[in-house]
PDB file of C-alpha atoms in Angstrom:
ATOM      1  CA  UNK D 167      -6.586  10.616 -25.847  1.00  0.00           C
ATOM      2  CA  UNK D 168      -8.725  11.232 -22.786  1.00  0.00           C
ATOM      3  CA  UNK D 169      -8.031  13.239 -19.641  1.00  0.00           C
ATOM      4  CA  UNK D 170      -9.523  12.165 -16.318  1.00  0.00           C
ATOM      5  CA  UNK D 171      -9.230  14.213 -13.140  1.00  0.00           C
ATOM      6  CA  UNK D 172      -9.378  12.555  -9.728  1.00  0.00           C
ATOM      7  CA  UNK D 173      -9.699  14.135  -6.318  1.00  0.00           C
ATOM      8  CA  UNK D 174      -7.423  12.203  -3.934  1.00  0.00           C
ATOM      9  CA  UNK D 175      -7.949  13.681  -0.447  1.00  0.00           C
ATOM     10  CA  UNK D 176      -5.297  11.556   1.283  1.00  0.00           C
ATOM     11  CA  UNK D 177      -2.565  12.339  -1.276  1.00  0.00           C
ATOM     12  CA  UNK D 178      -0.508  15.098   0.294  1.00  0.00           C
ATOM     13  CA  UNK D 179       3.181  14.239  -0.154  1.00  0.00           C
ATOM     14  CA  UNK D 180       5.507  12.519  -2.629  1.00  0.00           C
ATOM     15  CA  UNK D 181       5.168   9.192  -0.786  1.00  0.00           C
ATOM     16  CA  UNK D 182       1.516   8.917  -1.876  1.00  0.00           C
ATOM     17  CA  UNK D 183       2.516   9.941  -5.404  1.00  0.00           C
ATOM     18  CA  UNK D 184       5.025   7.080  -5.490  1.00  0.00           C
ATOM     19  CA  UNK D 185       2.389   4.682  -4.154  1.00  0.00           C
ATOM     20  CA  UNK D 186      -0.018   5.690  -6.929  1.00  0.00           C
ATOM     21  CA  UNK D 187       2.684   5.454  -9.597  1.00  0.00           C
ATOM     22  CA  UNK D 188       3.579   1.939  -8.444  1.00  0.00           C
ATOM     23  CA  UNK D 189      -0.081   0.846  -8.416  1.00  0.00           C
ATOM     24  CA  UNK D 190      -0.785   2.197 -11.918  1.00  0.00           C
ATOM     25  CA  UNK D 191       2.506   1.046 -13.425  1.00  0.00           C
ATOM     26  CA  UNK D 192       1.865  -1.464 -16.162  1.00  0.00           C
ATOM     27  CA  UNK D 193      -1.579  -0.214 -17.190  1.00  0.00           C
ATOM     28  CA  UNK D 194      -0.849   0.199 -20.871  1.00  0.00           C
ATOM     29  CA  UNK D 195      -3.662   2.670 -21.546  1.00  0.00           C
ATOM     30  CA  UNK D 196      -2.011   5.328 -19.341  1.00  0.00           C
ATOM     31  CA  UNK D 197      -0.037   7.845 -21.369  1.00  0.00           C
ATOM     32  CA  UNK D 198       0.933  10.185 -18.516  1.00  0.00           C
ATOM     33  CA  UNK D 199       0.168  11.014 -14.899  1.00  0.00           C
ATOM     34  CA  UNK D 200       0.156  14.587 -13.636  1.00  0.00           C
ATOM     35  CA  UNK D 201       0.139  15.125  -9.873  1.00  0.00           C
ATOM     36  CA  UNK D 202      -1.114  18.313  -8.224  1.00  0.00           C
ATOM     37  CA  UNK D 203      -0.151  17.506  -4.646  1.00  0.00           C
ATOM     38  CA  UNK D 204      -1.063  20.870  -3.057  1.00  0.00           C
ATOM     39  CA  UNK D 205      -4.621  20.546  -4.409  1.00  0.00           C
ATOM     40  CA  UNK D 206      -4.681  16.751  -4.035  1.00  0.00           C
ATOM     41  CA  UNK D 207      -5.607  16.147  -7.657  1.00  0.00           C
ATOM     42  CA  UNK D 208      -4.403  13.476 -10.070  1.00  0.00           C
ATOM     43  CA  UNK D 209      -4.780  13.980 -13.808  1.00  0.00           C
ATOM     44  CA  UNK D 210      -4.536  10.836 -15.909  1.00  0.00           C
ATOM     45  CA  UNK D 211      -3.968  11.066 -19.658  1.00  0.00           C
ATOM     46  CA  UNK D 212      -5.091   7.767 -21.138  1.00  0.00           C
ATOM     47  CA  UNK D 213      -6.429   5.937 -24.154  1.00  0.00           C
ATOM     48  CA  UNK D 214      -9.580   3.916 -23.768  1.00  0.00           C
ATOM     49  CA  UNK D 215     -11.524   2.932 -20.701  1.00  0.00           C
ATOM     50  CA  UNK D 216     -10.885   4.446 -17.268  1.00  0.00           C
ATOM     51  CA  UNK D 217     -12.454   1.641 -15.194  1.00  0.00           C
ATOM     52  CA  UNK D 218      -9.229  -0.293 -14.499  1.00  0.00           C
ATOM     53  CA  UNK D 219      -7.438   2.907 -13.505  1.00  0.00           C
ATOM     54  CA  UNK D 220     -10.300   4.010 -11.248  1.00  0.00           C
ATOM     55  CA  UNK D 221     -10.536   0.592  -9.561  1.00  0.00           C
ATOM     56  CA  UNK D 222      -6.769   0.563  -8.941  1.00  0.00           C
ATOM     57  CA  UNK D 223      -6.926   4.001  -7.313  1.00  0.00           C
ATOM     58  CA  UNK D 224      -9.858   3.005  -5.094  1.00  0.00           C
ATOM     59  CA  UNK D 225      -7.907  -0.067  -3.906  1.00  0.00           C
ATOM     60  CA  UNK D 226      -5.258   2.267  -2.437  1.00  0.00           C
ATOM     61  CA  UNK D 227      -7.776   3.668   0.105  1.00  0.00           C
ATOM     62  CA  UNK D 228      -6.680   7.262  -0.457  1.00  0.00           C
ATOM     63  CA  UNK D 229     -10.256   8.413  -1.035  1.00  0.00           C
ATOM     64  CA  UNK D 230      -9.856   8.761  -4.815  1.00  0.00           C
ATOM     65  CA  UNK D 231     -12.950  10.017  -6.606  1.00  0.00           C
ATOM     66  CA  UNK D 232     -13.315  10.708 -10.327  1.00  0.00           C
ATOM     67  CA  UNK D 233     -14.258  14.350 -10.929  1.00  0.00           C
ATOM     68  CA  UNK D 234     -14.310  14.510 -14.713  1.00  0.00           C
ATOM     69  CA  UNK D 235     -13.280  12.694 -17.851  1.00  0.00           C
ATOM     70  CA  UNK D 236     -13.252  13.656 -21.497  1.00  0.00           C
ATOM     71  CA  UNK D 237     -11.221  13.956 -24.661  1.00  0.00           C
ATOM     72  CA  UNK D 238      -8.176  16.168 -24.736  1.00  0.00           C
ATOM     73  CA  UNK D 239      -5.955  17.610 -27.412  1.00  0.00           C
ATOM     74  CA  UNK D 240      -2.664  15.746 -27.870  1.00  0.00           C
ATOM     75  CA  UNK D 241       0.185  17.338 -25.901  1.00  0.00           C
ATOM     76  CA  UNK D 242       3.839  16.502 -26.247  1.00  0.00           C
ATOM     77  CA  UNK D 243       5.275  14.164 -23.626  1.00  0.00           C
ATOM     78  CA  UNK D 244       8.148  16.597 -23.017  1.00  0.00           C
ATOM     79  CA  UNK D 245       5.689  19.375 -22.173  1.00  0.00           C
ATOM     80  CA  UNK D 246       3.822  17.141 -19.741  1.00  0.00           C
ATOM     81  CA  UNK D 247       7.005  16.020 -17.975  1.00  0.00           C
ATOM     82  CA  UNK D 248       8.300  19.602 -17.649  1.00  0.00           C
ATOM     83  CA  UNK D 249       5.060  20.722 -15.987  1.00  0.00           C
ATOM     84  CA  UNK D 250       5.047  17.690 -13.698  1.00  0.00           C
ATOM     85  CA  UNK D 251       8.672  18.257 -12.655  1.00  0.00           C
ATOM     86  CA  UNK D 252       8.073  21.914 -11.802  1.00  0.00           C
ATOM     87  CA  UNK D 253       5.045  21.002  -9.677  1.00  0.00           C
ATOM     88  CA  UNK D 254       6.949  18.229  -7.919  1.00  0.00           C
ATOM     89  CA  UNK D 255       9.888  20.501  -7.048  1.00  0.00           C
ATOM     90  CA  UNK D 256       7.625  23.260  -5.728  1.00  0.00           C
ATOM     91  CA  UNK D 257       5.670  20.857  -3.553  1.00  0.00           C
ATOM     92  CA  UNK D 258       8.775  19.031  -2.311  1.00  0.00           C
ATOM     93  CA  UNK D 259      10.117  22.363  -1.054  1.00  0.00           C
ATOM     94  CA  UNK D 260       6.739  23.054   0.595  1.00  0.00           C
ATOM     95  CA  UNK D 261       6.833  19.648   2.360  1.00  0.00           C
ATOM     96  CA  UNK D 262      10.364  20.218   3.589  1.00  0.00           C
ATOM     97  CA  UNK D 263       9.558  23.687   4.914  1.00  0.00           C
ATOM     98  CA  UNK D 264       6.604  22.378   6.913  1.00  0.00           C
ATOM     99  CA  UNK D 265       8.657  19.457   8.198  1.00  0.00           C
ATOM    100  CA  UNK D 266       6.947  16.686   6.239  1.00  0.00           C
ATOM    101  CA  UNK D 267       7.951  14.410   3.455  1.00  0.00           C
ATOM    102  CA  UNK D 268      11.004  13.150   5.250  1.00  0.00           C
ATOM    103  CA  UNK D 269      11.407   9.739   6.632  1.00  0.00           C
ATOM    104  CA  UNK D 270      14.404   8.096   8.034  1.00  0.00           C
ATOM    105  CA  UNK D 271      15.901   8.295  11.500  1.00  0.00           C
ATOM    106  CA  UNK D 272      15.028  10.260  14.548  1.00  0.00           C
ATOM    107  CA  UNK D 273      16.362  13.511  15.828  1.00  0.00           C
ATOM    108  CA  UNK D 274      19.514  12.292  17.531  1.00  0.00           C
ATOM    109  CA  UNK D 275      20.335  11.834  21.157  1.00  0.00           C
ATOM    110  CA  UNK D 276      20.530  14.264  23.992  1.00  0.00           C
ATOM    111  CA  UNK D 277      23.202  14.497  26.563  1.00  0.00           C
TER     112      UNK D 277
END
């Protein structure tokens, strides 16, 4: 299995994470995606070539750039998901505290 790290400068909230997940969904060589939203990094654990993954990320116009790629030791899927969940929760709280990451309606009417 290989590990490729991407810098994604325009990925700063869960909405961009969901966009990336949707774009990469169905690429069978991807074993896991790990998002580091505060540092705007995406780590892709994959088998085989990275070209299709890289091209798909570039198509999103989020400024994705491959930083490194190389073999990695096998890690359990459960371990990867636990780390990803903890990072997601921490960053979601950060987004909420700074007022981002929301969506939906406006602030309500005045009087």
